[in-house]
Every structure is written in structure tokens, then in C-alpha cells.
Tab-separated table of C-alpha atoms in Angstrom:
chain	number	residue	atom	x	y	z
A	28	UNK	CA	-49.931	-76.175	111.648
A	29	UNK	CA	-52.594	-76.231	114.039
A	30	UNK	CA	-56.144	-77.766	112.873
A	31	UNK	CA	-59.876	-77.532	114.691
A	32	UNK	CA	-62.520	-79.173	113.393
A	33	UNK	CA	-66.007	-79.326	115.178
A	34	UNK	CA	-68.775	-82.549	115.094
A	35	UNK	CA	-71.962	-82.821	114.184
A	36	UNK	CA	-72.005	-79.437	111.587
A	37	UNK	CA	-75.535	-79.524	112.974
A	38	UNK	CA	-77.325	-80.240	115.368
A	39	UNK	CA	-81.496	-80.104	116.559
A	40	UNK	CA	-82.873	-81.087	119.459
A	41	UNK	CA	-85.943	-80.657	121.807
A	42	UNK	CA	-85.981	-78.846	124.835
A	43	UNK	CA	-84.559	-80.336	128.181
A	44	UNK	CA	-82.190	-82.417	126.597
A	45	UNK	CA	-78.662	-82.715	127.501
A	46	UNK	CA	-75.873	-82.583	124.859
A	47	UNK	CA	-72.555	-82.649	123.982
A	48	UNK	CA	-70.361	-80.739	120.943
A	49	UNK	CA	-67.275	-81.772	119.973
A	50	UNK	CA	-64.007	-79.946	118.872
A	51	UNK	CA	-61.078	-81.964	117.598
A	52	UNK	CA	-57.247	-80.416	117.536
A	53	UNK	CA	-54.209	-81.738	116.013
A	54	UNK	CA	-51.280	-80.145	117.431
A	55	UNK	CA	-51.973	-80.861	120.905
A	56	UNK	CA	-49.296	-78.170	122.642
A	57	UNK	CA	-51.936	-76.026	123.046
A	58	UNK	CA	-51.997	-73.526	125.748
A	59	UNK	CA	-55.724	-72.905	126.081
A	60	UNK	CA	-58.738	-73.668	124.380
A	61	UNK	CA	-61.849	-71.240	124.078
A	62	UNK	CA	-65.515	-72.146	123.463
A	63	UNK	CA	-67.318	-69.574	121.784
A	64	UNK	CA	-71.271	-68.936	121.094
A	65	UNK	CA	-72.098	-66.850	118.074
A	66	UNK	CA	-75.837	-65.496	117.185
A	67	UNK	CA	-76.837	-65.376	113.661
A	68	UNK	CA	-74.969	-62.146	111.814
A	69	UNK	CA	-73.714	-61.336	115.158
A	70	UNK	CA	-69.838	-61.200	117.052
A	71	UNK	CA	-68.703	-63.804	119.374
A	72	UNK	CA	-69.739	-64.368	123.095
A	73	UNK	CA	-66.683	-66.528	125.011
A	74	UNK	CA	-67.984	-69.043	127.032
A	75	UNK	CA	-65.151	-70.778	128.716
A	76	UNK	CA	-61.651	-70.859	128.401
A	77	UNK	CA	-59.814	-74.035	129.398
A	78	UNK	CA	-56.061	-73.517	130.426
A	79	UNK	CA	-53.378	-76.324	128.919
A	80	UNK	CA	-53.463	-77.389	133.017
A	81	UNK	CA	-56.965	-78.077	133.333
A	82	UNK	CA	-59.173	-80.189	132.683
A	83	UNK	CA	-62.078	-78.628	132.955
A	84	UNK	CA	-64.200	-75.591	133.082
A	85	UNK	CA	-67.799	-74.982	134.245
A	86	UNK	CA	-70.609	-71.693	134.232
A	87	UNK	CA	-73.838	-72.176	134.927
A	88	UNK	CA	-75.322	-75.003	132.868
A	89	UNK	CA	-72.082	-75.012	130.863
A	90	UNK	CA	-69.030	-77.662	131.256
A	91	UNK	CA	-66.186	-77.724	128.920
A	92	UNK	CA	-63.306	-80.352	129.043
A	93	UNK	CA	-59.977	-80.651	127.676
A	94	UNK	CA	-58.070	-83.524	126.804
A	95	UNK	CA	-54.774	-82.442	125.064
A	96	UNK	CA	-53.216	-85.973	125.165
A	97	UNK	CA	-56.312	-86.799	122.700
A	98	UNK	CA	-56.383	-84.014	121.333
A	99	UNK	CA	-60.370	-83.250	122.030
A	100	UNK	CA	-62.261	-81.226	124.126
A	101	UNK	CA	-66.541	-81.372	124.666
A	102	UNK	CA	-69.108	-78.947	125.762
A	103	UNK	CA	-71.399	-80.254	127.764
A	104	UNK	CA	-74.938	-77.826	127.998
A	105	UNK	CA	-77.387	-79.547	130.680
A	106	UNK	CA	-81.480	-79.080	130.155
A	107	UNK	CA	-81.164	-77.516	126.685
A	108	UNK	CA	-83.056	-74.416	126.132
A	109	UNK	CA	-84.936	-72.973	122.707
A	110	UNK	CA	-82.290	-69.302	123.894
A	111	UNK	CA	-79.139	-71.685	123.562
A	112	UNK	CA	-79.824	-71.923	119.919
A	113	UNK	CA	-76.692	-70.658	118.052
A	114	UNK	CA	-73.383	-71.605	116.389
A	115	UNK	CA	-70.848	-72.963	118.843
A	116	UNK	CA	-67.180	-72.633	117.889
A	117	UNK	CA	-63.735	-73.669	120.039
A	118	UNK	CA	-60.787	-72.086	118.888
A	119	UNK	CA	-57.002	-74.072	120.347
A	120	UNK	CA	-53.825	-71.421	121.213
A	121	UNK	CA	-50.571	-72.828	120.343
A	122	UNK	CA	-47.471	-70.358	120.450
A	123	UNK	CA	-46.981	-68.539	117.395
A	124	UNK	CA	-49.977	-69.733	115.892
A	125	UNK	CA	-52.263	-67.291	117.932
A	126	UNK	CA	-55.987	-68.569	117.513
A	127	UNK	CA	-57.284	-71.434	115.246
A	128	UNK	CA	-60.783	-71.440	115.239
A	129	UNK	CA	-63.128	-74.792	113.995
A	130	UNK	CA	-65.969	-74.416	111.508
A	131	UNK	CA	-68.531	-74.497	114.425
A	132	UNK	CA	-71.248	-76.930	115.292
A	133	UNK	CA	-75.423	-75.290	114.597
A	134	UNK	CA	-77.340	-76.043	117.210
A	135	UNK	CA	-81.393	-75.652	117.267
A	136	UNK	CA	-83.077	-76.790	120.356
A	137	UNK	CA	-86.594	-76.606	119.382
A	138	UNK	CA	-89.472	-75.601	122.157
B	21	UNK	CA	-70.706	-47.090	125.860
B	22	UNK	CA	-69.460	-50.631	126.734
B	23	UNK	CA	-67.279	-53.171	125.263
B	24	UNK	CA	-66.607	-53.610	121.905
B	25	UNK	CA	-67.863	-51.701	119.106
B	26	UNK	CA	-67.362	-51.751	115.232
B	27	UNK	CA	-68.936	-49.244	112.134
B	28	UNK	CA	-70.499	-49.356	110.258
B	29	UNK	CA	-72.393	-52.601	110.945
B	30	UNK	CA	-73.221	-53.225	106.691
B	31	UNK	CA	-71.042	-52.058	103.935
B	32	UNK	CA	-71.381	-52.220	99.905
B	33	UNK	CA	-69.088	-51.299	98.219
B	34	UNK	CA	-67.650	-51.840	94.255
B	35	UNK	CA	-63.922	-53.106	93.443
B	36	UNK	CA	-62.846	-49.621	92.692
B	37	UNK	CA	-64.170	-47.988	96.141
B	38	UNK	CA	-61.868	-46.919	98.988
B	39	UNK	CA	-63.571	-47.814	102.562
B	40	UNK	CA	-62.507	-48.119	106.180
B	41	UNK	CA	-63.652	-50.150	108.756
B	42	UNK	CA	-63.580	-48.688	112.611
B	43	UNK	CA	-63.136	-50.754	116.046
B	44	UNK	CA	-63.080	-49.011	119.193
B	45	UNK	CA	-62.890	-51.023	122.524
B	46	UNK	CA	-63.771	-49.793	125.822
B	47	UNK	CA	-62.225	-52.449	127.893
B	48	UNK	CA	-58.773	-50.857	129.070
B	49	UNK	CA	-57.568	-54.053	126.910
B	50	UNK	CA	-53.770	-53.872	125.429
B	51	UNK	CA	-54.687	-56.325	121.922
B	52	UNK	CA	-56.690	-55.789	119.622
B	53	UNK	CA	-57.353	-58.325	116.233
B	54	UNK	CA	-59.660	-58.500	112.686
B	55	UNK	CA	-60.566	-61.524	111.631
B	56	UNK	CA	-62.579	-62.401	108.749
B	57	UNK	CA	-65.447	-64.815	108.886
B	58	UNK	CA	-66.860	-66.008	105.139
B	59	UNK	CA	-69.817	-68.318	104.716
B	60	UNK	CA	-68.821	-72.073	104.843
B	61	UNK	CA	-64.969	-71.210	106.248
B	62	UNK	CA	-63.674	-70.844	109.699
B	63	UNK	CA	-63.013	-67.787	111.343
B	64	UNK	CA	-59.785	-66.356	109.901
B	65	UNK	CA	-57.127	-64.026	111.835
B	66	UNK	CA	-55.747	-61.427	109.963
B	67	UNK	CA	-54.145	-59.083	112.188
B	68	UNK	CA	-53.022	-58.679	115.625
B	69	UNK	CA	-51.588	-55.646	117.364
B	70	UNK	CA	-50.516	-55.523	120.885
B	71	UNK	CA	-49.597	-52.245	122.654
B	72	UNK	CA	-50.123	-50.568	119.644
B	73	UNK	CA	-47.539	-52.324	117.143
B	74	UNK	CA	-48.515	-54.850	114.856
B	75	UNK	CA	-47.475	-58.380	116.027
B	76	UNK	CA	-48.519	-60.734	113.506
B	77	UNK	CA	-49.835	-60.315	110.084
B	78	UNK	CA	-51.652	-63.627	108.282
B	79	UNK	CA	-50.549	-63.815	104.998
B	80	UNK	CA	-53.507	-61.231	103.969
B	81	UNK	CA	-53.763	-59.676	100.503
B	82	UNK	CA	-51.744	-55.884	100.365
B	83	UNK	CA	-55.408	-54.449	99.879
B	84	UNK	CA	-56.638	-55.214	103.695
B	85	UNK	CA	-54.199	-52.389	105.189
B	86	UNK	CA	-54.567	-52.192	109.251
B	87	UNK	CA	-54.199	-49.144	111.279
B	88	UNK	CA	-53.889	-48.980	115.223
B	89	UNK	CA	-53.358	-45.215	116.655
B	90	UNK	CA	-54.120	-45.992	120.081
B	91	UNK	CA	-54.769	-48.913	122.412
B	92	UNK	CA	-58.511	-48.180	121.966
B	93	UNK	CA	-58.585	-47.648	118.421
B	94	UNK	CA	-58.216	-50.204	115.240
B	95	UNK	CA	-59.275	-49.890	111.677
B	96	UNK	CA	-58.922	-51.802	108.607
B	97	UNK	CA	-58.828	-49.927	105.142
B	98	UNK	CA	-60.150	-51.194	102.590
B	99	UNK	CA	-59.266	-50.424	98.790
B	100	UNK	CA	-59.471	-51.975	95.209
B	101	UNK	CA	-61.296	-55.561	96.467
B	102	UNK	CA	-62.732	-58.485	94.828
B	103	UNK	CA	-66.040	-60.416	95.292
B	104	UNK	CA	-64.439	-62.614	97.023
B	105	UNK	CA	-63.794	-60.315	99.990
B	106	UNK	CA	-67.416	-60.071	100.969
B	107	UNK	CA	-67.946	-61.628	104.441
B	108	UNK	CA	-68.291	-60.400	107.768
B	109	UNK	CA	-65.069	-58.826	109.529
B	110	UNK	CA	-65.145	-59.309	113.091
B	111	UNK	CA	-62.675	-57.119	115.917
B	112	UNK	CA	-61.738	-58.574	119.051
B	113	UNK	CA	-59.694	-57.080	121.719
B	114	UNK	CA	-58.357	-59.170	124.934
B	115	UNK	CA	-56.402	-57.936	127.813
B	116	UNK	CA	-52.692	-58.478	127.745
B	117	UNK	CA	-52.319	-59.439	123.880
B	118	UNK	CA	-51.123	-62.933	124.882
B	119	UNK	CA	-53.475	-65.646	124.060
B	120	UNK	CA	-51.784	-67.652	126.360
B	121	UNK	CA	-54.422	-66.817	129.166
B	122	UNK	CA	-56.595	-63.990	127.077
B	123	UNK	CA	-59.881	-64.147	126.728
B	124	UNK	CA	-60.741	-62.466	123.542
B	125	UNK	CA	-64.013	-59.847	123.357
B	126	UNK	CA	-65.535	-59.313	120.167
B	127	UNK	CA	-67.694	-56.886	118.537
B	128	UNK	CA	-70.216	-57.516	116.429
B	129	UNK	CA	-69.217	-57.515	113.082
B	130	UNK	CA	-69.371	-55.020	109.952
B	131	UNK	CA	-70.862	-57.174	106.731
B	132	UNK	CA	-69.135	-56.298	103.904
B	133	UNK	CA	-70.245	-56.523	100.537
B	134	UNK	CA	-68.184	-56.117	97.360
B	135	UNK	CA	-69.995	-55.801	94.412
């Protein structure tokens, strides 16, 4: 059975840095894997989605890789700003498993 | 009205109450899911229903009961629950109800509090 999990749980930092989240899978038969943002009390906004082919997606000031063989993937957000603040979650598709989402990383970037 | 949209957006209710919770997408989109997200737990997929039919069901307690009359239309009744139930319930819809290349579109949540 497929497991996510997501490191740092948290994570602060001032504006205009660059960072990176990452999201750990087990099962790596995936066929996609989705990064999520999600605003306090709020639904889910999809980011990217990363096909089992690729190896990367980018939008805007967002880049998301995948490395299945590892099992990993990153987001990458370039010149952090205070609006990007919010949970970031991936969630891995494997066949029959639908979506397995990871706890989510916290991020504050503070102005 | 665009996208994805649940009611109500809060909900108390006691163990003996009957409720329902409503998702209605506007996206022409074939799936449709609930998941439940509870403080200090991953998101959690109950349901799924593609084309109308219920495709997969996640080992959820016989008081969660899901209905899906249309492509547009999802709701998740609600009787006899415990404490533990309170969390926020989330409904997602994606295009072809595979997740193989889906992206999945959520709304934006009912809280639900069992008291």
C-alpha cells in the first residue's frame, strides 16, 4: 500500500528566499504525482501534476520534479513571497489505489 | 457560478442528527470524490464515482452514505455519528474519473462538527 510522507512539517522563512519541499513515496509505480496548495480552512488549489514519464513540471515561479526510481519528488518555489504562505501537500496515483495524499509541509514566508 | 461548490460551508450537529452534505461542480467533469481531512491526519478518500456509479468505496463506516444523481451532483448523508467524525469534508471532481492523467478540482470544504 502506497505511502506519502512530506519534510520539514514546517517550515518559515523570509521573503525572497528560494526553497524546496519534499514528498517521499514508497510504492514507486506511480502514474502521476500532484502538488497541491491549501489555505487555512479552505479546499485545495493543484499546482502541478507530474506524469510517471516526466521529470518535471514548471508554472510560473513553481518547479516540481519527480524521481520514481527514488521514490521522491521536490517543489521548488523561487523568490518566496509572504502570499505563498500555506500548507503544501503531494498526493502519488498508483492503479487501484486512486490518490494517497502526504500530511503536508506549513510554510510561512514572513515579509 | 464557477467550479466547485459545497453547502453548507459549517455544520454542528449531535450523534442522533440526520444531515446531508451537497457538492455541485460546474466543470462538465465525469468524477466526482469526498474525502475527509481531520486535524493532524492526511487527507483521506472516501468515495469515488465516475459517470455516475460508484467506483471505489474506502473502507468508510455504514453511517457516511454517498449519493450521486447526476454527473454534476454529489452528496454525502450523514446520520447517527461520533465525535470523532468532526473534520472538514472536502469534494473534488476531475475530468475523466481516471487519476491516471486527472487533475482533481476541489471545493472548499463543509466543517463538520459532531457534538
Amino acid at each position: 500500500k502506497q505511502e506519502v510522507t512530506q519534510i520539514p512539517a514546517a517550515l518559515s522563512v523570509p521573503e525572497g528566499e528560494n526553497l524546496v519541499l519534499n514528498c517521499s513515496f514508497t510504492d514507486s509505480a506511480i502514474y502521476n504525482l500532484q502538488w497541491f496548495r491549501q489555505d487555512p480552512g479552505k479546499g485545495l488549489t493543484s499546482l502541478l501534476l507530474i506524469q510517471s514519464s516526466q521529470r518535471e513540471q514548471t508554472s510560473g515561479r513553481l518547479n516540481a520534479s519527480l524521481d520514481k526510481s527514488s521514490g521522491r519528488s521536490t517543489l521548488y518555489i523561487a523568490a518566496s513571497q509572504p502570499g505563498d504562505s500555506a500548507t503544501y501537500l503531494c498526493a502519488a496515483y498508483n492503479y487501484g489505489q486512486n490518490f494517497v495524499f502526504g500530511p503536508g509541509t506549513r510554510l510561512s514566508v514572513l515579509p | 457560478e464557477t467550479g466547485v461548490t459545497q453547502t453548507p460551508r459549517h455544520l454542528v450537529m449531535g450523534m442522533t442528527n440526520k444531515k446531508s452534505l451537497k457538492c455541485e461542480q460546474h466543470l462538465g467533469h465525469n468524477a466526482m470524490y469526498w474525502y475527509k481531512q481531520s486535524a493532524k491526519k492526511p487527507l483521506e478518500l472516501m468515495f469515488v464515482y465516475s459517470l455516475e456509479e460508484r467506483v471505489e468505496n474506502n473502507s468508510v463506516p455504514s453511517r457516511f452514505s454517498p449519493e450521486c444523481p447526476n454527473s454534476s451532483h454529489l452528496f454525502l448523508h450523514l446520520h447517527t455519528l461520533q465525535p470523532e467524525d468532526s473534520a472538514l469534508y472536502l469534494c473534488a471532481s476531475s475530468p475523466q474519473g481516471s487519476g491516471r492523467t486527472d487533475t482533481q478540482y476541489f471545493g472548499p470544504g463543509t466543517r463538520l462538527t459532531v457534538l
